[in-house]
GROMACS .gro file of N, CA and C in nm:
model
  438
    1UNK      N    1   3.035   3.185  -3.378
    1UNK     CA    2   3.177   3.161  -3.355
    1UNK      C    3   3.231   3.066  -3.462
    2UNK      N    4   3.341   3.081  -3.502
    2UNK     CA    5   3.378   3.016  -3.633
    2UNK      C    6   3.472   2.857  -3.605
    3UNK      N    7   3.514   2.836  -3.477
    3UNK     CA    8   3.493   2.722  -3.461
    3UNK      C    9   3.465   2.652  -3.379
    4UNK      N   10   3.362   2.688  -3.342
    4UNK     CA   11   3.244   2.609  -3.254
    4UNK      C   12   3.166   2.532  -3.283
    5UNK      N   13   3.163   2.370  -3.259
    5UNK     CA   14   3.134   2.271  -3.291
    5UNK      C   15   2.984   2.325  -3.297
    6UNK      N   16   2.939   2.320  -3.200
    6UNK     CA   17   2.794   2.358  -3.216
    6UNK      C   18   2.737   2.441  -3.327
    7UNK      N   19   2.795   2.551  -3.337
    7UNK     CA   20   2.749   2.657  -3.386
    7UNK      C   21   2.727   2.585  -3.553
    8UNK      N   22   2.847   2.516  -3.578
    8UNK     CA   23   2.880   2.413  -3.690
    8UNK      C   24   2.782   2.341  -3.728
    9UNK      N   25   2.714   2.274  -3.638
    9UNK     CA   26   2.594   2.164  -3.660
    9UNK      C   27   2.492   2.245  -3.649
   10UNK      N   28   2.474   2.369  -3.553
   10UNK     CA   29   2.329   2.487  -3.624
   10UNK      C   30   2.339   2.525  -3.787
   11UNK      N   31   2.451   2.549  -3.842
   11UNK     CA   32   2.506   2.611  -3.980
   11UNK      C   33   2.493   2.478  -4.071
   12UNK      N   34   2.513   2.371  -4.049
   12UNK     CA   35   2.476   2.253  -4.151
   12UNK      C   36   2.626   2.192  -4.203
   13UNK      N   37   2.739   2.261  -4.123
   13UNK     CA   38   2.892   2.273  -4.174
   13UNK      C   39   2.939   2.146  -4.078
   14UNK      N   40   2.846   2.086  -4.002
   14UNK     CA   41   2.887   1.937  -3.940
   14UNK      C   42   2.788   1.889  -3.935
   15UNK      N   43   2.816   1.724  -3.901
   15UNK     CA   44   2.731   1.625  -3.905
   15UNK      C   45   2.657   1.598  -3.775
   16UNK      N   46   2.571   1.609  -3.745
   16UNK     CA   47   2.453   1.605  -3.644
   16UNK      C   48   2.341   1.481  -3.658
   17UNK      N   49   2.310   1.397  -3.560
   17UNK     CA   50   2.131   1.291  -3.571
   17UNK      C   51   2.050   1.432  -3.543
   18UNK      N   52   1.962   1.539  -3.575
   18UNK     CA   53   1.861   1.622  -3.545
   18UNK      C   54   1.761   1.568  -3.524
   19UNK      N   55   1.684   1.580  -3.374
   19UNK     CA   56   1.583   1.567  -3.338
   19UNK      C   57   1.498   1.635  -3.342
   20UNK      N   58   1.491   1.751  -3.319
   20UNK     CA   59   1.406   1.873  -3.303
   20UNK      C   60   1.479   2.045  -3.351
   21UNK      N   61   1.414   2.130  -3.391
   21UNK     CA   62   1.468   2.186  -3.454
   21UNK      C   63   1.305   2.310  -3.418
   22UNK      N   64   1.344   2.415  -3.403
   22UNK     CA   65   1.264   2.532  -3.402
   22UNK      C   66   1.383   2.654  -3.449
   23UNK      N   67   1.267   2.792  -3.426
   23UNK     CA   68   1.337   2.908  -3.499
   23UNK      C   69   1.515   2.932  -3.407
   24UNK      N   70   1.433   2.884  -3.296
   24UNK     CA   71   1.583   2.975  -3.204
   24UNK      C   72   1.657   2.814  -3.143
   25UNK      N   73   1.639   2.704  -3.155
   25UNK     CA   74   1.659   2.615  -3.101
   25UNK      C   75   1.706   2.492  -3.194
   26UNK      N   76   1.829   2.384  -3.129
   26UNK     CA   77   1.874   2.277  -3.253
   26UNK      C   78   1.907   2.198  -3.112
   27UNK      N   79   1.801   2.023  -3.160
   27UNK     CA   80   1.835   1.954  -3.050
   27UNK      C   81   1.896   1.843  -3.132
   28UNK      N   82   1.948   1.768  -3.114
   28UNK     CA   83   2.039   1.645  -3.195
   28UNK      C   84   2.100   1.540  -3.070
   29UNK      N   85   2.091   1.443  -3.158
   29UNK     CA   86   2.184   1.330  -3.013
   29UNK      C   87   2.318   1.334  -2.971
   30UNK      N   88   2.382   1.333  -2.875
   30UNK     CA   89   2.520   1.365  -2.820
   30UNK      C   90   2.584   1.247  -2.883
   31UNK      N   91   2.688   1.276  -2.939
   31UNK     CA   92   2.809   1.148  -2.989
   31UNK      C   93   2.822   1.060  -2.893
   32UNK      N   94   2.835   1.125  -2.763
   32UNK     CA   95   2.921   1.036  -2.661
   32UNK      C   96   2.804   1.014  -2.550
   33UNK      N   97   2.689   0.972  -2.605
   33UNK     CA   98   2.589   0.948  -2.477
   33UNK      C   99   2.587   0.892  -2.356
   34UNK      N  100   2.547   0.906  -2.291
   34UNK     CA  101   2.545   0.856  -2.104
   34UNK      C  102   2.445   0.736  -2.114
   35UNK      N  103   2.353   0.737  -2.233
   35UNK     CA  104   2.196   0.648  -2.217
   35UNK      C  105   2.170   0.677  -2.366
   36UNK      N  106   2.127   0.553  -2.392
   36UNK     CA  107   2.065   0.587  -2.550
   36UNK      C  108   1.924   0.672  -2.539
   37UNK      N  109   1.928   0.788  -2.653
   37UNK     CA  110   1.843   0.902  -2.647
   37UNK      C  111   1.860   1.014  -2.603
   38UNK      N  112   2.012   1.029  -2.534
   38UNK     CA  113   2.074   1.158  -2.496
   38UNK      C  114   2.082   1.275  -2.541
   39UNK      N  115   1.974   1.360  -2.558
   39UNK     CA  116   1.990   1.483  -2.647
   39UNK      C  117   2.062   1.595  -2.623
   40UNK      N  118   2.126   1.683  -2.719
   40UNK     CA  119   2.189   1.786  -2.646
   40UNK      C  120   2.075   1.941  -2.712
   41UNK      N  121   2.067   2.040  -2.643
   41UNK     CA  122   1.973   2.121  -2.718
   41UNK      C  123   2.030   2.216  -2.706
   42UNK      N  124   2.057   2.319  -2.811
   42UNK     CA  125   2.170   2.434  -2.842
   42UNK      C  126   2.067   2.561  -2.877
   43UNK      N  127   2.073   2.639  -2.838
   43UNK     CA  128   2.081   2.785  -2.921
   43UNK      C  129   2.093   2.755  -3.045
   44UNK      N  130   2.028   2.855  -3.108
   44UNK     CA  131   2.098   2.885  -3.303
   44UNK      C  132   2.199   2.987  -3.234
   45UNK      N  133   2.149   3.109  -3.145
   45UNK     CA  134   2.222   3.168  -3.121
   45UNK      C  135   2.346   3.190  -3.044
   46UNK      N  136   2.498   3.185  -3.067
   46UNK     CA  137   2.612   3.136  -2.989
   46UNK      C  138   2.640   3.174  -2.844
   47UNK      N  139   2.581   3.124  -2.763
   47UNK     CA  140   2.636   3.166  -2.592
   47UNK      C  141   2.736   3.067  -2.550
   48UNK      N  142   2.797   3.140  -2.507
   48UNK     CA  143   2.900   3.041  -2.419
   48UNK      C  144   2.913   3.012  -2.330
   49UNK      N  145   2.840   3.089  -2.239
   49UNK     CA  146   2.761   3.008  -2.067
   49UNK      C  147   2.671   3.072  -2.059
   50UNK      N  148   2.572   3.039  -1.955
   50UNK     CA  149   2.443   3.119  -1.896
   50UNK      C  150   2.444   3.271  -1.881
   51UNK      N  151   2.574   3.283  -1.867
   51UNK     CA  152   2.571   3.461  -1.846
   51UNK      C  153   2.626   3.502  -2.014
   52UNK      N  154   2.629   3.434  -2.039
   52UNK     CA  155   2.597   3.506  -2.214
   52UNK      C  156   2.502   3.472  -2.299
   53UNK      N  157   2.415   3.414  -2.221
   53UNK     CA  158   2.297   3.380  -2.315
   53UNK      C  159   2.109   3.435  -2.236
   54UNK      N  160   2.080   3.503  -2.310
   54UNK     CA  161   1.978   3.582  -2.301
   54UNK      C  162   1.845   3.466  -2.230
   55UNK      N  163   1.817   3.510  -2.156
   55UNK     CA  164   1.688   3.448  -2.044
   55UNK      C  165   1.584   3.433  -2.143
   56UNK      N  166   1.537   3.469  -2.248
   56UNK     CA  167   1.414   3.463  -2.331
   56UNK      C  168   1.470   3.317  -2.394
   57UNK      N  169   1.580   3.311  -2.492
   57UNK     CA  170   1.662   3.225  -2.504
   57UNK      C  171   1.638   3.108  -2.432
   58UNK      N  172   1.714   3.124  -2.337
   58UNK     CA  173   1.733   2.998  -2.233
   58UNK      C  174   1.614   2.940  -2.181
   59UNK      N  175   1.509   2.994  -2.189
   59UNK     CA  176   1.374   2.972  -2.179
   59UNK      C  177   1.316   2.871  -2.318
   60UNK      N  178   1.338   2.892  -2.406
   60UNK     CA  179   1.346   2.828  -2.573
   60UNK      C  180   1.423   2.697  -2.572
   61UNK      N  181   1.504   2.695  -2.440
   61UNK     CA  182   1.619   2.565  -2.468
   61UNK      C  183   1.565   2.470  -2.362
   62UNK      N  184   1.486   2.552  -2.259
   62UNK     CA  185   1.426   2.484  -2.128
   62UNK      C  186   1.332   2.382  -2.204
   63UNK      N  187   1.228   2.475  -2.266
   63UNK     CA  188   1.122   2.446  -2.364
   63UNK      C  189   1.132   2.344  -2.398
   64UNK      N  190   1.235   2.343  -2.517
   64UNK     CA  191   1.269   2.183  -2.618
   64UNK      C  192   1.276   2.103  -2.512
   65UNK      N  193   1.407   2.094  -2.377
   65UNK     CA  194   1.409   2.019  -2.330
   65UNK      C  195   1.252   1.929  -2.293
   66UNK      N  196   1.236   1.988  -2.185
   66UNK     CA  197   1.119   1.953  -2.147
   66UNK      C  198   0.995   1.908  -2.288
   67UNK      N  199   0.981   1.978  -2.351
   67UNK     CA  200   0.904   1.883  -2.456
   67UNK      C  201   1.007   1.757  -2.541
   68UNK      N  202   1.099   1.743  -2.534
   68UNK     CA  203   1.183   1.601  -2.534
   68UNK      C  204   1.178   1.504  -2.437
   69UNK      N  205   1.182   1.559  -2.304
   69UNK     CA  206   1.159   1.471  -2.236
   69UNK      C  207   1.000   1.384  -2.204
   70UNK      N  208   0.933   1.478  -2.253
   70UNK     CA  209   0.790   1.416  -2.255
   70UNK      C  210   0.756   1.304  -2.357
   71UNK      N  211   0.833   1.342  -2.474
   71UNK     CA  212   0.813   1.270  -2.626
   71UNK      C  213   0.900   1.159  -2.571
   72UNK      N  214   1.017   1.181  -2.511
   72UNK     CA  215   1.073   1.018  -2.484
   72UNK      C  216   1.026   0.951  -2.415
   73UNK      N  217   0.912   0.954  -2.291
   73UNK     CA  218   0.803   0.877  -2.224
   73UNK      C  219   0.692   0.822  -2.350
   74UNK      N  220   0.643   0.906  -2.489
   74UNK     CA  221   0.599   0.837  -2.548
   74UNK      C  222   0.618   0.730  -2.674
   75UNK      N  223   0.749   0.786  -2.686
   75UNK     CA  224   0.863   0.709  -2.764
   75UNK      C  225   0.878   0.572  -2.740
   76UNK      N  226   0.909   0.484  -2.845
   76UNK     CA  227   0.954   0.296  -2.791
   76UNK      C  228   1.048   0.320  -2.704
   77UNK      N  229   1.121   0.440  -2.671
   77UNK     CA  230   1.266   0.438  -2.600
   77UNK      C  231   1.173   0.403  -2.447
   78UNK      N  232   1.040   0.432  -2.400
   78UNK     CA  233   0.946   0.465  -2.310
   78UNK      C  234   1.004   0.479  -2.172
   79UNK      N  235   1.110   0.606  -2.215
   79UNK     CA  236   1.210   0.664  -2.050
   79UNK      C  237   1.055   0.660  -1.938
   80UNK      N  238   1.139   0.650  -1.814
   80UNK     CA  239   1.064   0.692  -1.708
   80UNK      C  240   1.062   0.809  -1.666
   81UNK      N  241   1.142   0.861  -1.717
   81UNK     CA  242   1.223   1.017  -1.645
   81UNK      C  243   1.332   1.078  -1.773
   82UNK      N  244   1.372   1.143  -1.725
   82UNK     CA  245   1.468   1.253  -1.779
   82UNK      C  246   1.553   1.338  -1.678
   83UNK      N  247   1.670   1.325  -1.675
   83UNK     CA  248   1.788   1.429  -1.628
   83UNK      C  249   1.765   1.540  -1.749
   84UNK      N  250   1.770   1.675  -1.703
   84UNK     CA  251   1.799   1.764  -1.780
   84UNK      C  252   1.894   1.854  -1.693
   85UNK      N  253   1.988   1.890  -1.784
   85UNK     CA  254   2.134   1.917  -1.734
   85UNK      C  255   2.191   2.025  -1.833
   86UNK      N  256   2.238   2.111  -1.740
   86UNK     CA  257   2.362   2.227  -1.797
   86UNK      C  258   2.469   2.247  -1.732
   87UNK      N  259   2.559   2.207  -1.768
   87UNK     CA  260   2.737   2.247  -1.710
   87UNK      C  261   2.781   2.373  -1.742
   88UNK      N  262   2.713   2.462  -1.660
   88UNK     CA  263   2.805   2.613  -1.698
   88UNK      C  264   2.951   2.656  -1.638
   89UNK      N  265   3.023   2.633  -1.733
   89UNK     CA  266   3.146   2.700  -1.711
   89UNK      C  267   3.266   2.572  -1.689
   90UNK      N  268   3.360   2.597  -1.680
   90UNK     CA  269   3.463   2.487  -1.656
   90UNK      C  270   3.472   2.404  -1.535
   91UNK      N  271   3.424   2.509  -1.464
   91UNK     CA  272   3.405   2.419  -1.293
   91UNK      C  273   3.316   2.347  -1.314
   92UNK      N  274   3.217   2.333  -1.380
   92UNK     CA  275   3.083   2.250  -1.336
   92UNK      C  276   3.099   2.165  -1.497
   93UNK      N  277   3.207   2.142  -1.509
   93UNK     CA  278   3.227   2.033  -1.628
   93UNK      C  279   3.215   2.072  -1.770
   94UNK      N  280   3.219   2.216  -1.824
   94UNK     CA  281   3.111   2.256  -1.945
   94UNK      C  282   3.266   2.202  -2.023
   95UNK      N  283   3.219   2.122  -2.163
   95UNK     CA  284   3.357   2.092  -2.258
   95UNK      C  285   3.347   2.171  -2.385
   96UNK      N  286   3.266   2.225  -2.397
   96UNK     CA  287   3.206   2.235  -2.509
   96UNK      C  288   3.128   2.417  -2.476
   97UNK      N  289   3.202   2.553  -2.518
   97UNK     CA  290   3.157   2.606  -2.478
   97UNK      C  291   3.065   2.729  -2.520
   98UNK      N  292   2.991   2.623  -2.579
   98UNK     CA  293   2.834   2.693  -2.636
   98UNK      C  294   2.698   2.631  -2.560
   99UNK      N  295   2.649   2.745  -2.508
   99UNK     CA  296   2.559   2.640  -2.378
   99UNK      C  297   2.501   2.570  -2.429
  100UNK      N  298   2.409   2.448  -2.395
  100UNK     CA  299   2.376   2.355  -2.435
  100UNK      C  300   2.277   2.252  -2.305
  101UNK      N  301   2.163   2.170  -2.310
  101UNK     CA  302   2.085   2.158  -2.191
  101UNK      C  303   2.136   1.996  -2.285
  102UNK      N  304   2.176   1.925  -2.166
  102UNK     CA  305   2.182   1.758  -2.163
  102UNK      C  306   2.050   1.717  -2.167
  103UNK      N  307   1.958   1.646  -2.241
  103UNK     CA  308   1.857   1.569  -2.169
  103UNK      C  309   1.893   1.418  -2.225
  104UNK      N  310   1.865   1.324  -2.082
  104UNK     CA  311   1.917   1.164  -2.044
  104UNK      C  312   1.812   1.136  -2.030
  105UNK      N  313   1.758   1.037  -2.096
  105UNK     CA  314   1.619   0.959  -2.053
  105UNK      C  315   1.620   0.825  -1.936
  106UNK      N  316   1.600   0.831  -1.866
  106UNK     CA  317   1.631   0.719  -1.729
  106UNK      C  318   1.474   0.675  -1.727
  107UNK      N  319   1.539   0.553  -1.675
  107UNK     CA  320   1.435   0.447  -1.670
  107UNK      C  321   1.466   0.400  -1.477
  108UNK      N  322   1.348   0.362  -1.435
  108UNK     CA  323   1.311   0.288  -1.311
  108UNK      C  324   1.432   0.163  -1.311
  109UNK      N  325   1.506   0.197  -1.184
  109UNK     CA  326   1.601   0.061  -1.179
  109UNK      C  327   1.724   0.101  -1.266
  110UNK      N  328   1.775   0.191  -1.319
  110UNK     CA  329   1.872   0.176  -1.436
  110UNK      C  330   2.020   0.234  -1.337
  111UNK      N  331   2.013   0.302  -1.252
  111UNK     CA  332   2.166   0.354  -1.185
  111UNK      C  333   2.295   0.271  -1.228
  112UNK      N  334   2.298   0.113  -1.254
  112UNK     CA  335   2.392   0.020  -1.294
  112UNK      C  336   2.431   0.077  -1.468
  113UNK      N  337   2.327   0.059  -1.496
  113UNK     CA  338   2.336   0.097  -1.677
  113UNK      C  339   2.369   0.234  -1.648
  114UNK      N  340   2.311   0.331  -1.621
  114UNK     CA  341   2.344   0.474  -1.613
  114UNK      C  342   2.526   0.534  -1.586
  115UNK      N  343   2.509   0.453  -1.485
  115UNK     CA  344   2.673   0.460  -1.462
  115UNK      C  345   2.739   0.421  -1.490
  116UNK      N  346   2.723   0.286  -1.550
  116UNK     CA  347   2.836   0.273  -1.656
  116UNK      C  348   2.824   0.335  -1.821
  117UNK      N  349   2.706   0.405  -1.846
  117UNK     CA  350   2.682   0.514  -1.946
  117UNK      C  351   2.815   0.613  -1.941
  118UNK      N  352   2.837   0.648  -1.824
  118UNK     CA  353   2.914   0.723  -1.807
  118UNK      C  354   3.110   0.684  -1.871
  119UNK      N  355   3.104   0.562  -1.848
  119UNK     CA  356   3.236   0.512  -1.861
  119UNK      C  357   3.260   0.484  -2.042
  120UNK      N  358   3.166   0.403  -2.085
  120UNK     CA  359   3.137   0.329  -2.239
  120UNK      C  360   3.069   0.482  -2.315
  121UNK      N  361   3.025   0.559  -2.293
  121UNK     CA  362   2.952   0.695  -2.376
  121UNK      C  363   3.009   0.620  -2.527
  122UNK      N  364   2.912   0.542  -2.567
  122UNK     CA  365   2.923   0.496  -2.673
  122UNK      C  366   2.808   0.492  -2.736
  123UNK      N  367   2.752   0.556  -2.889
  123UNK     CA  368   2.654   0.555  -2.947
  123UNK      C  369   2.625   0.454  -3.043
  124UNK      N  370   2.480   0.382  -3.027
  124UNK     CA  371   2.418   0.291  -3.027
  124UNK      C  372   2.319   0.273  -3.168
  125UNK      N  373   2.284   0.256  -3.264
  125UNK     CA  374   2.198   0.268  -3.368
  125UNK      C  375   2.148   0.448  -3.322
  126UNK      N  376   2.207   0.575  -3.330
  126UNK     CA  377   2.143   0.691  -3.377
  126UNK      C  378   2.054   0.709  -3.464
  127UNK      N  379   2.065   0.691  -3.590
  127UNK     CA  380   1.917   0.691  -3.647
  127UNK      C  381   1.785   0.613  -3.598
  128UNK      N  382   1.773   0.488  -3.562
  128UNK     CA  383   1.695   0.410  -3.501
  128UNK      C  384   1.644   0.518  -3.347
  129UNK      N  385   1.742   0.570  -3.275
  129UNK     CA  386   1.747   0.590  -3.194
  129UNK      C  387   1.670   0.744  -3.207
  130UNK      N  388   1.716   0.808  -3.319
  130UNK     CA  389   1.653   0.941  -3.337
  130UNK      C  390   1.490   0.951  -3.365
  131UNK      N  391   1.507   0.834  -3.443
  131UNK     CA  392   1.329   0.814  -3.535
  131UNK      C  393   1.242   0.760  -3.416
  132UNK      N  394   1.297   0.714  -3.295
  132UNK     CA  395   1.213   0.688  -3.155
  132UNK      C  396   1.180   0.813  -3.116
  133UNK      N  397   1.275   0.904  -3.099
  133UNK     CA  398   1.230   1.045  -3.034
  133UNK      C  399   1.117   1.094  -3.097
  134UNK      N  400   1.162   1.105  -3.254
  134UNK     CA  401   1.060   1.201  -3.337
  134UNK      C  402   0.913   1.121  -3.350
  135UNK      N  403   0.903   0.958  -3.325
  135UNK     CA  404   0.778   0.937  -3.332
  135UNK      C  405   0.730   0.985  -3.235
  136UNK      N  406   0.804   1.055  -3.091
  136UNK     CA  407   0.746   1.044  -2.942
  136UNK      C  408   0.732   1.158  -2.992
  137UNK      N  409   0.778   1.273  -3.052
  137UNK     CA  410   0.705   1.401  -3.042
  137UNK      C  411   0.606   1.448  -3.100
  138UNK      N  412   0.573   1.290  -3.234
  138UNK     CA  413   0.455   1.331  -3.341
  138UNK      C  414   0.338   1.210  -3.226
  139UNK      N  415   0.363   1.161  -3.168
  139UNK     CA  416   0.265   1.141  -3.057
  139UNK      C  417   0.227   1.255  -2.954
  140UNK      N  418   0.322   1.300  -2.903
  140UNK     CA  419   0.296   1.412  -2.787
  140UNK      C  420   0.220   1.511  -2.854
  141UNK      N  421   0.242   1.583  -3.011
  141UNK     CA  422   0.163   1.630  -3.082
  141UNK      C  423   0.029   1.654  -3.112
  142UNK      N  424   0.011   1.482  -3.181
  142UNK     CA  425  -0.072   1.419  -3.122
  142UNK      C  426  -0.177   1.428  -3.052
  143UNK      N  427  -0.126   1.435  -2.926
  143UNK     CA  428  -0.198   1.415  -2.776
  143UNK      C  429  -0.268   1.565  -2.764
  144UNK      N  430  -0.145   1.677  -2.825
  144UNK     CA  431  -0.196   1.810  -2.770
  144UNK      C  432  -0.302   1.857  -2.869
  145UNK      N  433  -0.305   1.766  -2.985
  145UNK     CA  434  -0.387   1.827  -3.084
  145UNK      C  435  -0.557   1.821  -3.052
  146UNK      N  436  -0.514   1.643  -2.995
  146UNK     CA  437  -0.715   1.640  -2.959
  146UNK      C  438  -0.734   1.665  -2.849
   0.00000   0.00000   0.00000
């Protein structure tokens, strides 16, 4: 789609922090984060909700998630958890409408910080913040290698 933010930062035609990156998949940090380490993980390929985006696909976006959320438990960020999140469609909040899986790294005790994440969505050292993820995934790596 030709002006779809997303599609923009898969194409290299906007500015993106990239975290992770495979054939069918582009994860990068959200501008307006809820929690520092907020990733958003996109398709290369353009869907615009769940019912336009192919189940093999969406399976590829599950994927990243979930291996992000693991790498941010081994990351300095050392989440306790992870929200992983999709807003399909306008009712369920989607702003942005190229699907896309939220992952929030939450920590034990944080609902105070979390919620006011919500109000301040203000980004925090991103590069610092990105190079935490990617050490957590060349650890999780790592881990799967030996």
């Amino acid at each position: 789609m030709d002006n779809c933010v997303f599609c923009c930062i898969v194409s290299g035609d906007a500015p993106a922090t990239r975290v992770l990156e495979t054939d069918s998949v582009l994860a990068f940090l959200d501008i307006r984060p809820i929690a520092r380490g907020h990733v958003l993980v996109v398709p290369k390929t353009h869907a615009s909700d769940l019912d336009d985006l192919e189940p093999s696909l969406g399976a590829s976006v599950f994927a990243a998630g979930q291996q992000l959320s693991r790498a941010m438990r081994r990351s300095d960020l050392r989440a306790d958890g992870a929200n992983l999140v999709v807003n399909d469609g306008k009712a369920a909040f989607q702003t942005v409408f190229h699907t896309h899986l939220h992952v929030v790294p939450r920590w034990t005790g944080d609902k105070l910080r979390f919620a006011t994440g919500f109000v301040t969505r203000r980004s925090r050292r991103p590069e610092e913040t990105a190079d935490a993820i990617r050490t957590g995934l060349r650890r999780l790596s790592e881990e799967n290698d030996a």
